[in-house]
Amino acid sequence: MKIQRRNKANPEFSLAAMTDVILLMLIFFMITSSAANQSAIDVKLPKAGAIEDNIPNPLTVSIKPDGTYFVDDNPVTREQLESIIVSKLTGQTNKSFTIRADENTMHKDVVFVMEIAEKNKFNIAIATVKDK
C-alpha cells in the first residue's frame, strides 16, 4: 500500500524577491555614489559657519599645503595652471570652477588661482566643510 504525503515541498525557486532586492541595492548605490565626494586629492578643507549647498562645478582646482596644484586630480605646474583652466572651460556654458585648498595652504597660492579667475572672468567657489 502506497501512502501519500499531504505536504510536498515545492522545488521551484522564485526569482521575484531576489530581483526586487537587486533593484533596491542598485538604487541605493546610485544615490550614495552621486553624493560622495569624487576628488582623490587629500586636503583638509577649512571650516565655515554657514554653508549653502550649490550645484558642483565641472572643474576643480586642488591646492596642497606644499603649494602643488591639481586640476581634476591631475598634477600641474604653476606655469601650466592658467592655460589648462582656460582650455577646460572654453566652450562651457558655466565658466566656473571650485578651489579646494587645504586649511594649511599658503594664502599666496590661493590668491594666484583667484587672479586667474579674475583675469579670465571665471566664477569661482571655495570649498569648505561645515563647522560642527
mmCIF file of N, CA, C and O in Angstrom, residues 23-114:
data_model
loop_
_atom_site.group_PDB
_atom_site.id
_atom_site.type_symbol
_atom_site.label_atom_id
_atom_site.label_comp_id
_atom_site.label_asym_id
_atom_site.label_seq_id
_atom_site.Cartn_x
_atom_site.Cartn_y
_atom_site.Cartn_z
ATOM 1 N N LEU A 23 17.283 45.327 -7.381
ATOM 2 C CA LEU A 23 16.851 46.645 -7.831
ATOM 3 C C LEU A 23 17.015 47.681 -6.725
ATOM 4 O O LEU A 23 17.503 48.789 -6.968
ATOM 5 N N LEU A 24 16.630 47.330 -5.505
ATOM 6 C CA LEU A 24 16.791 48.257 -4.383
ATOM 7 C C LEU A 24 18.262 48.543 -4.098
ATOM 8 O O LEU A 24 18.636 49.679 -3.786
ATOM 9 N N MET A 25 19.114 47.534 -4.201
ATOM 10 C CA MET A 25 20.554 47.757 -3.999
ATOM 11 C C MET A 25 21.117 48.670 -5.084
ATOM 12 O O MET A 25 21.943 49.534 -4.801
ATOM 13 N N LEU A 26 20.679 48.491 -6.308
ATOM 14 C CA LEU A 26 21.132 49.344 -7.401
ATOM 15 C C LEU A 26 20.746 50.789 -7.153
ATOM 16 O O LEU A 26 21.575 51.694 -7.308
ATOM 17 N N ILE A 27 19.520 51.029 -6.745
ATOM 18 C CA ILE A 27 19.074 52.395 -6.447
ATOM 19 C C ILE A 27 19.882 52.975 -5.293
ATOM 20 O O ILE A 27 20.333 54.132 -5.349
ATOM 21 N N PHE A 28 20.112 52.197 -4.252
ATOM 22 C CA PHE A 28 20.884 52.673 -3.105
ATOM 23 C C PHE A 28 22.297 53.075 -3.509
ATOM 24 O O PHE A 28 22.785 54.147 -3.151
ATOM 25 N N PHE A 29 22.983 52.234 -4.285
ATOM 26 C CA PHE A 29 24.351 52.540 -4.673
ATOM 27 C C PHE A 29 24.423 53.717 -5.651
ATOM 28 O O PHE A 29 25.387 54.482 -5.627
ATOM 29 N N MET A 30 23.438 53.884 -6.491
ATOM 30 C CA MET A 30 23.428 55.029 -7.404
ATOM 31 C C MET A 30 23.274 56.337 -6.634
ATOM 32 O O MET A 30 23.945 57.326 -6.933
ATOM 33 N N ILE A 31 22.416 56.346 -5.630
ATOM 34 C CA ILE A 31 22.209 57.559 -4.834
ATOM 35 C C ILE A 31 23.432 57.875 -3.993
ATOM 36 O O ILE A 31 23.887 59.015 -3.935
ATOM 37 N N THR A 32 24.014 56.874 -3.334
ATOM 38 C CA THR A 32 25.176 57.143 -2.483
ATOM 39 C C THR A 32 26.413 57.499 -3.290
ATOM 40 O O THR A 32 27.235 58.282 -2.838
ATOM 41 N N SER A 33 26.564 56.959 -4.484
ATOM 42 C CA SER A 33 27.744 57.296 -5.280
ATOM 43 C C SER A 33 27.671 58.712 -5.812
ATOM 44 O O SER A 33 28.697 59.377 -5.985
ATOM 45 N N SER A 34 26.487 59.227 -6.074
ATOM 46 C CA SER A 34 26.379 60.602 -6.559
ATOM 47 C C SER A 34 26.601 61.599 -5.434
ATOM 48 O O SER A 34 26.995 62.732 -5.680
ATOM 49 N N ALA A 35 26.368 61.198 -4.188
ATOM 50 C CA ALA A 35 26.556 62.096 -3.063
ATOM 51 C C ALA A 35 27.993 62.093 -2.547
ATOM 52 O O ALA A 35 28.387 62.983 -1.801
ATOM 53 N N ALA A 36 28.779 61.125 -2.933
ATOM 54 C CA ALA A 36 30.152 61.021 -2.437
ATOM 55 C C ALA A 36 31.040 62.056 -3.107
ATOM 56 O O ALA A 36 30.851 62.419 -4.263
ATOM 57 N N ASN A 37 32.021 62.540 -2.353
ATOM 58 C CA ASN A 37 32.994 63.474 -2.906
ATOM 59 C C ASN A 37 33.945 62.691 -3.804
ATOM 60 O O ASN A 37 34.608 61.766 -3.354
ATOM 61 N N GLN A 38 34.066 63.085 -5.063
ATOM 62 C CA GLN A 38 34.796 62.301 -6.039
ATOM 63 C C GLN A 38 36.284 62.636 -6.118
ATOM 64 O O GLN A 38 37.012 61.991 -6.839
ATOM 65 N N SER A 39 36.730 63.646 -5.427
ATOM 66 C CA SER A 39 38.131 64.043 -5.541
ATOM 67 C C SER A 39 39.028 63.110 -4.739
ATOM 68 O O SER A 39 38.742 62.767 -3.595
ATOM 69 N N ALA A 40 40.142 62.715 -5.349
ATOM 70 C CA ALA A 40 41.074 61.809 -4.686
ATOM 71 C C ALA A 40 42.205 62.565 -3.993
ATOM 72 O O ALA A 40 43.000 61.964 -3.292
ATOM 73 N N ILE A 41 42.290 63.876 -4.185
ATOM 74 C CA ILE A 41 43.339 64.668 -3.554
ATOM 75 C C ILE A 41 42.936 64.910 -2.103
ATOM 76 O O ILE A 41 41.881 65.468 -1.815
ATOM 77 N N ASP A 42 43.811 64.502 -1.178
ATOM 78 C CA ASP A 42 43.509 64.590 0.244
ATOM 79 C C ASP A 42 43.904 65.960 0.772
ATOM 80 O O ASP A 42 45.082 66.234 0.999
ATOM 81 N N VAL A 43 42.924 66.833 0.943
ATOM 82 C CA VAL A 43 43.154 68.140 1.552
ATOM 83 C C VAL A 43 42.153 68.314 2.684
ATOM 84 O O VAL A 43 41.020 67.863 2.603
ATOM 85 N N LYS A 44 42.589 68.956 3.753
ATOM 86 C CA LYS A 44 41.687 69.267 4.860
ATOM 87 C C LYS A 44 41.103 70.643 4.587
ATOM 88 O O LYS A 44 41.800 71.655 4.646
ATOM 89 N N LEU A 45 39.825 70.676 4.270
ATOM 90 C CA LEU A 45 39.172 71.926 3.936
ATOM 91 C C LEU A 45 38.939 72.746 5.196
ATOM 92 O O LEU A 45 38.690 72.203 6.270
ATOM 93 N N PRO A 46 39.008 74.081 5.076
ATOM 94 C CA PRO A 46 38.727 74.915 6.246
ATOM 95 C C PRO A 46 37.257 74.833 6.629
ATOM 96 O O PRO A 46 36.405 74.507 5.808
ATOM 97 N N LYS A 47 36.969 75.168 7.891
ATOM 98 C CA LYS A 47 35.601 75.101 8.384
ATOM 99 C C LYS A 47 34.929 76.462 8.202
ATOM 100 O O LYS A 47 35.558 77.502 8.299
ATOM 101 N N ALA A 48 33.621 76.422 7.950
ATOM 102 C CA ALA A 48 32.832 77.634 7.807
ATOM 103 C C ALA A 48 31.539 77.458 8.574
ATOM 104 O O ALA A 48 31.020 76.347 8.700
ATOM 105 N N GLY A 49 30.986 78.564 9.072
ATOM 106 C CA GLY A 49 29.765 78.500 9.864
ATOM 107 C C GLY A 49 28.532 78.244 9.025
ATOM 108 O O GLY A 49 27.784 77.315 9.256
ATOM 109 N N ALA A 50 28.279 79.080 8.043
ATOM 110 C CA ALA A 50 27.070 78.947 7.218
ATOM 111 C C ALA A 50 27.470 78.511 5.822
ATOM 112 O O ALA A 50 28.254 79.165 5.153
ATOM 113 N N ILE A 51 26.910 77.393 5.418
ATOM 114 C CA ILE A 51 27.226 76.854 4.094
ATOM 115 C C ILE A 51 25.928 76.652 3.343
ATOM 116 O O ILE A 51 24.996 76.051 3.857
ATOM 117 N N GLU A 52 25.889 77.164 2.133
ATOM 118 C CA GLU A 52 24.749 76.903 1.262
ATOM 119 C C GLU A 52 25.215 75.907 0.217
ATOM 120 O O GLU A 52 26.238 76.093 -0.420
ATOM 121 N N ASP A 53 24.453 74.847 0.058
ATOM 122 C CA ASP A 53 24.805 73.840 -0.926
ATOM 123 C C ASP A 53 24.510 74.368 -2.318
ATOM 124 O O ASP A 53 23.406 74.822 -2.602
ATOM 125 N N ASN A 54 25.514 74.317 -3.171
ATOM 126 C CA ASN A 54 25.366 74.768 -4.550
ATOM 127 C C ASN A 54 25.561 73.596 -5.490
ATOM 128 O O ASN A 54 26.027 72.544 -5.101
ATOM 129 N N ILE A 55 25.241 73.825 -6.739
ATOM 130 C CA ILE A 55 25.487 72.819 -7.759
ATOM 131 C C ILE A 55 26.990 72.717 -7.954
ATOM 132 O O ILE A 55 27.677 73.728 -8.092
ATOM 133 N N PRO A 56 27.559 71.518 -7.949
ATOM 134 C CA PRO A 56 29.008 71.396 -8.094
ATOM 135 C C PRO A 56 29.480 71.862 -9.460
ATOM 136 O O PRO A 56 28.809 71.668 -10.471
ATOM 137 N N ASN A 57 30.628 72.508 -9.465
ATOM 138 C CA ASN A 57 31.222 72.990 -10.709
ATOM 139 C C ASN A 57 31.901 71.839 -11.433
ATOM 140 O O ASN A 57 32.386 70.900 -10.812
ATOM 141 N N PRO A 58 31.968 71.914 -12.754
ATOM 142 C CA PRO A 58 32.559 70.807 -13.511
ATOM 143 C C PRO A 58 34.074 70.692 -13.355
ATOM 144 O O PRO A 58 34.642 69.654 -13.624
ATOM 145 N N LEU A 59 34.738 71.741 -12.895
ATOM 146 C CA LEU A 59 36.197 71.759 -12.799
ATOM 147 C C LEU A 59 36.605 72.050 -11.360
ATOM 148 O O LEU A 59 36.033 72.912 -10.707
ATOM 149 N N THR A 60 37.606 71.321 -10.868
ATOM 150 C CA THR A 60 38.088 71.516 -9.506
ATOM 151 C C THR A 60 39.595 71.728 -9.527
ATOM 152 O O THR A 60 40.326 70.959 -10.151
ATOM 153 N N VAL A 61 40.041 72.774 -8.826
ATOM 154 C CA VAL A 61 41.466 73.041 -8.659
ATOM 155 C C VAL A 61 41.789 72.805 -7.185
ATOM 156 O O VAL A 61 41.267 73.492 -6.311
ATOM 157 N N SER A 62 42.620 71.806 -6.915
ATOM 158 C CA SER A 62 43.015 71.482 -5.544
ATOM 159 C C SER A 62 44.421 72.001 -5.290
ATOM 160 O O SER A 62 45.278 71.939 -6.172
ATOM 161 N N ILE A 63 44.627 72.525 -4.076
ATOM 162 C CA ILE A 63 45.940 73.061 -3.700
ATOM 163 C C ILE A 63 46.347 72.404 -2.392
ATOM 164 O O ILE A 63 45.650 72.493 -1.389
ATOM 165 N N LYS A 64 47.503 71.740 -2.404
ATOM 166 C CA LYS A 64 48.018 71.080 -1.210
ATOM 167 C C LYS A 64 48.840 72.086 -0.404
ATOM 168 O O LYS A 64 49.236 73.127 -0.909
ATOM 169 N N PRO A 65 49.121 71.779 0.864
ATOM 170 C CA PRO A 65 49.878 72.719 1.708
ATOM 171 C C PRO A 65 51.276 73.048 1.188
ATOM 172 O O PRO A 65 51.796 74.136 1.450
ATOM 173 N N ASP A 66 51.881 72.131 0.431
ATOM 174 C CA ASP A 66 53.226 72.405 -0.090
ATOM 175 C C ASP A 66 53.201 73.240 -1.369
ATOM 176 O O ASP A 66 54.244 73.509 -1.955
ATOM 177 N N GLY A 67 52.009 73.660 -1.822
ATOM 178 C CA GLY A 67 51.911 74.530 -2.990
ATOM 179 C C GLY A 67 51.764 73.793 -4.305
ATOM 180 O O GLY A 67 51.870 74.411 -5.368
ATOM 181 N N THR A 68 51.505 72.501 -4.280
ATOM 182 C CA THR A 68 51.292 71.773 -5.528
ATOM 183 C C THR A 68 49.832 71.925 -5.955
ATOM 184 O O THR A 68 48.929 71.935 -5.129
ATOM 185 N N TYR A 69 49.649 72.043 -7.274
ATOM 186 C CA TYR A 69 48.320 72.266 -7.839
ATOM 187 C C TYR A 69 47.848 71.005 -8.560
ATOM 188 O O TYR A 69 48.637 70.292 -9.167
ATOM 189 N N PHE A 70 46.537 70.781 -8.510
ATOM 190 C CA PHE A 70 45.900 69.664 -9.201
ATOM 191 C C PHE A 70 44.648 70.185 -9.880
ATOM 192 O O PHE A 70 43.861 70.897 -9.265
ATOM 193 N N VAL A 71 44.475 69.841 -11.143
ATOM 194 C CA VAL A 71 43.248 70.169 -11.868
ATOM 195 C C VAL A 71 42.541 68.848 -12.131
ATOM 196 O O VAL A 71 43.065 67.999 -12.856
ATOM 197 N N ASP A 72 41.372 68.687 -11.519
ATOM 198 C CA ASP A 72 40.612 67.429 -11.615
ATOM 199 C C ASP A 72 41.493 66.226 -11.274
ATOM 200 O O ASP A 72 41.558 65.252 -12.015
ATOM 201 N N ASP A 73 42.217 66.318 -10.172
ATOM 202 C CA ASP A 73 43.067 65.253 -9.630
ATOM 203 C C ASP A 73 44.309 64.955 -10.470
ATOM 204 O O ASP A 73 44.983 63.965 -10.238
ATOM 205 N N ASN A 74 44.630 65.797 -11.436
ATOM 206 C CA ASN A 74 45.846 65.631 -12.235
ATOM 207 C C ASN A 74 46.841 66.710 -11.831
ATOM 208 O O ASN A 74 46.514 67.901 -11.866
ATOM 209 N N PRO A 75 48.070 66.341 -11.463
ATOM 210 C CA PRO A 75 49.043 67.353 -11.043
ATOM 211 C C PRO A 75 49.468 68.244 -12.209
ATOM 212 O O PRO A 75 49.672 67.775 -13.328
ATOM 213 N N VAL A 76 49.557 69.545 -11.936
ATOM 214 C CA VAL A 76 50.016 70.515 -12.926
ATOM 215 C C VAL A 76 50.992 71.476 -12.255
ATOM 216 O O VAL A 76 50.971 71.654 -11.042
ATOM 217 N N THR A 77 51.845 72.083 -13.061
ATOM 218 C CA THR A 77 52.777 73.074 -12.523
ATOM 219 C C THR A 77 52.087 74.427 -12.450
ATOM 220 O O THR A 77 51.044 74.658 -13.064
ATOM 221 N N ARG A 78 52.692 75.319 -11.714
ATOM 222 C CA ARG A 78 52.148 76.677 -11.559
ATOM 223 C C ARG A 78 52.071 77.381 -12.913
ATOM 224 O O ARG A 78 51.140 78.133 -13.175
ATOM 225 N N GLU A 79 53.060 77.130 -13.774
ATOM 226 C CA GLU A 79 53.099 77.783 -15.080
ATOM 227 C C GLU A 79 52.011 77.260 -16.016
ATOM 228 O O GLU A 79 51.499 77.984 -16.859
ATOM 229 N N GLN A 80 51.649 75.985 -15.889
ATOM 230 C CA GLN A 80 50.639 75.376 -16.761
ATOM 231 C C GLN A 80 49.215 75.629 -16.293
ATOM 232 O O GLN A 80 48.273 75.448 -17.060
ATOM 233 N N LEU A 81 49.052 76.056 -15.058
ATOM 234 C CA LEU A 81 47.729 76.109 -14.443
ATOM 235 C C LEU A 81 46.739 76.965 -15.221
ATOM 236 O O LEU A 81 45.633 76.519 -15.533
ATOM 237 N N GLU A 82 47.117 78.169 -15.579
ATOM 238 C CA GLU A 82 46.176 79.066 -16.263
ATOM 239 C C GLU A 82 45.757 78.512 -17.619
ATOM 240 O O GLU A 82 44.566 78.504 -17.956
ATOM 241 N N SER A 83 46.708 78.022 -18.394
ATOM 242 C CA SER A 83 46.353 77.519 -19.724
ATOM 243 C C SER A 83 45.441 76.294 -19.641
ATOM 244 O O SER A 83 44.527 76.128 -20.455
ATOM 245 N N ILE A 84 45.654 75.439 -18.642
ATOM 246 C CA ILE A 84 44.811 74.250 -18.501
ATOM 247 C C ILE A 84 43.397 74.637 -18.078
ATOM 248 O O ILE A 84 42.415 74.118 -18.617
ATOM 249 N N ILE A 85 43.274 75.580 -17.139
ATOM 250 C CA ILE A 85 41.944 76.020 -16.708
ATOM 251 C C ILE A 85 41.193 76.660 -17.868
ATOM 252 O O ILE A 85 40.018 76.362 -18.106
ATOM 253 N N VAL A 86 41.864 77.530 -18.606
ATOM 254 C CA VAL A 86 41.211 78.202 -19.732
ATOM 255 C C VAL A 86 40.798 77.199 -20.798
ATOM 256 O O VAL A 86 39.686 77.262 -21.339
ATOM 257 N N SER A 87 41.666 76.229 -21.105
ATOM 258 C CA SER A 87 41.322 75.254 -22.146
ATOM 259 C C SER A 87 40.153 74.350 -21.722
ATOM 260 O O SER A 87 39.319 73.983 -22.543
ATOM 261 N N LYS A 88 40.086 73.995 -20.432
ATOM 262 C CA LYS A 88 38.991 73.135 -19.977
ATOM 263 C C LYS A 88 37.659 73.872 -19.909
ATOM 264 O O LYS A 88 36.606 73.261 -20.061
ATOM 265 N N LEU A 89 37.694 75.191 -19.676
ATOM 266 C CA LEU A 89 36.449 75.946 -19.565
ATOM 267 C C LEU A 89 36.021 76.593 -20.884
ATOM 268 O O LEU A 89 34.944 77.173 -20.947
ATOM 269 N N THR A 90 36.837 76.475 -21.918
ATOM 270 C CA THR A 90 36.466 77.012 -23.217
ATOM 271 C C THR A 90 35.292 76.209 -23.771
ATOM 272 O O THR A 90 35.324 74.990 -23.820
ATOM 273 N N GLY A 91 34.255 76.899 -24.166
ATOM 274 C CA GLY A 91 33.076 76.241 -24.719
ATOM 275 C C GLY A 91 32.069 75.810 -23.668
ATOM 276 O O GLY A 91 31.015 75.306 -24.019
ATOM 277 N N GLN A 92 32.365 75.981 -22.399
ATOM 278 C CA GLN A 92 31.421 75.629 -21.331
ATOM 279 C C GLN A 92 30.419 76.773 -21.144
ATOM 280 O O GLN A 92 30.768 77.943 -21.267
ATOM 281 N N THR A 93 29.199 76.432 -20.830
ATOM 282 C CA THR A 93 28.210 77.471 -20.544
ATOM 283 C C THR A 93 28.410 78.029 -19.138
ATOM 284 O O THR A 93 28.236 79.218 -18.907
ATOM 285 N N ASN A 94 28.792 77.161 -18.197
ATOM 286 C CA ASN A 94 29.047 77.573 -16.825
ATOM 287 C C ASN A 94 30.555 77.721 -16.644
ATOM 288 O O ASN A 94 31.242 76.769 -16.332
ATOM 289 N N LYS A 95 31.059 78.916 -16.865
ATOM 290 C CA LYS A 95 32.510 79.137 -16.772
ATOM 291 C C LYS A 95 32.878 79.410 -15.323
ATOM 292 O O LYS A 95 33.093 80.540 -14.919
ATOM 293 N N SER A 96 32.936 78.343 -14.565
ATOM 294 C CA SER A 96 33.276 78.457 -13.150
ATOM 295 C C SER A 96 34.019 77.208 -12.711
ATOM 296 O O SER A 96 33.939 76.169 -13.352
ATOM 297 N N PHE A 97 34.743 77.349 -11.617
ATOM 298 C CA PHE A 97 35.437 76.199 -11.052
ATOM 299 C C PHE A 97 35.504 76.345 -9.540
ATOM 300 O O PHE A 97 35.252 77.414 -8.988
ATOM 301 N N THR A 98 35.820 75.245 -8.880
ATOM 302 C CA THR A 98 35.894 75.201 -7.424
ATOM 303 C C THR A 98 37.347 75.122 -6.993
ATOM 304 O O THR A 98 38.126 74.355 -7.555
ATOM 305 N N ILE A 99 37.692 75.917 -5.994
ATOM 306 C CA ILE A 99 39.032 75.871 -5.399
ATOM 307 C C ILE A 99 38.935 75.049 -4.124
ATOM 308 O O ILE A 99 38.195 75.390 -3.206
ATOM 309 N N ARG A 100 39.684 73.952 -4.075
ATOM 310 C CA ARG A 100 39.770 73.096 -2.885
ATOM 311 C C ARG A 100 41.166 73.261 -2.309
ATOM 312 O O ARG A 100 42.090 72.595 -2.734
ATOM 313 N N ALA A 101 41.309 74.167 -1.357
ATOM 314 C CA ALA A 101 42.616 74.421 -0.755
ATOM 315 C C ALA A 101 42.647 73.857 0.656
ATOM 316 O O ALA A 101 41.684 74.007 1.408
ATOM 317 N N ASP A 102 43.751 73.208 1.002
ATOM 318 C CA ASP A 102 43.940 72.693 2.346
ATOM 319 C C ASP A 102 43.925 73.859 3.325
ATOM 320 O O ASP A 102 44.290 74.977 2.981
ATOM 321 N N GLU A 103 43.497 73.593 4.561
ATOM 322 C CA GLU A 103 43.436 74.670 5.552
ATOM 323 C C GLU A 103 44.814 75.225 5.898
ATOM 324 O O GLU A 103 44.928 76.334 6.413
ATOM 325 N N ASN A 104 45.884 74.497 5.589
ATOM 326 C CA ASN A 104 47.243 74.964 5.864
ATOM 327 C C ASN A 104 47.961 75.482 4.621
ATOM 328 O O ASN A 104 49.161 75.725 4.656
ATOM 329 N N THR A 105 47.236 75.647 3.526
ATOM 330 C CA THR A 105 47.826 76.156 2.286
ATOM 331 C C THR A 105 48.150 77.642 2.448
ATOM 332 O O THR A 105 47.413 78.382 3.087
ATOM 333 N N MET A 106 49.264 78.035 1.853
ATOM 334 C CA MET A 106 49.656 79.449 1.897
ATOM 335 C C MET A 106 48.627 80.293 1.152
ATOM 336 O O MET A 106 48.103 79.894 0.118
ATOM 337 N N HIS A 107 48.372 81.462 1.682
ATOM 338 C CA HIS A 107 47.391 82.380 1.104
ATOM 339 C C HIS A 107 47.781 82.790 -0.316
ATOM 340 O O HIS A 107 46.917 82.933 -1.185
ATOM 341 N N LYS A 108 49.061 82.927 -0.573
ATOM 342 C CA LYS A 108 49.524 83.358 -1.900
ATOM 343 C C LYS A 108 49.155 82.353 -2.988
ATOM 344 O O LYS A 108 48.890 82.734 -4.121
ATOM 345 N N ASP A 109 49.122 81.061 -2.644
ATOM 346 C CA ASP A 109 48.767 80.040 -3.631
ATOM 347 C C ASP A 109 47.293 80.116 -4.008
ATOM 348 O O ASP A 109 46.920 79.928 -5.166
ATOM 349 N N VAL A 110 46.442 80.399 -3.032
ATOM 350 C CA VAL A 110 45.015 80.549 -3.300
ATOM 351 C C VAL A 110 44.760 81.826 -4.098
ATOM 352 O O VAL A 110 43.975 81.835 -5.049
ATOM 353 N N VAL A 111 45.433 82.890 -3.733
ATOM 354 C CA VAL A 111 45.259 84.165 -4.440
ATOM 355 C C VAL A 111 45.715 84.040 -5.893
ATOM 356 O O VAL A 111 45.098 84.624 -6.795
ATOM 357 N N PHE A 112 46.738 83.257 -6.144
ATOM 358 C CA PHE A 112 47.204 83.046 -7.516
ATOM 359 C C PHE A 112 46.102 82.456 -8.381
ATOM 360 O O PHE A 112 45.861 82.887 -9.506
ATOM 361 N N VAL A 113 45.393 81.461 -7.846
ATOM 362 C CA VAL A 113 44.294 80.835 -8.588
ATOM 363 C C VAL A 113 43.127 81.812 -8.733
ATOM 364 O O VAL A 113 42.481 81.883 -9.784
ATOM 365 N N MET A 114 42.869 82.613 -7.715
ATOM 366 C CA MET A 114 41.797 83.598 -7.787
ATOM 367 C C MET A 114 42.098 84.675 -8.835
ATOM 368 O O MET A 114 41.193 85.170 -9.514
#
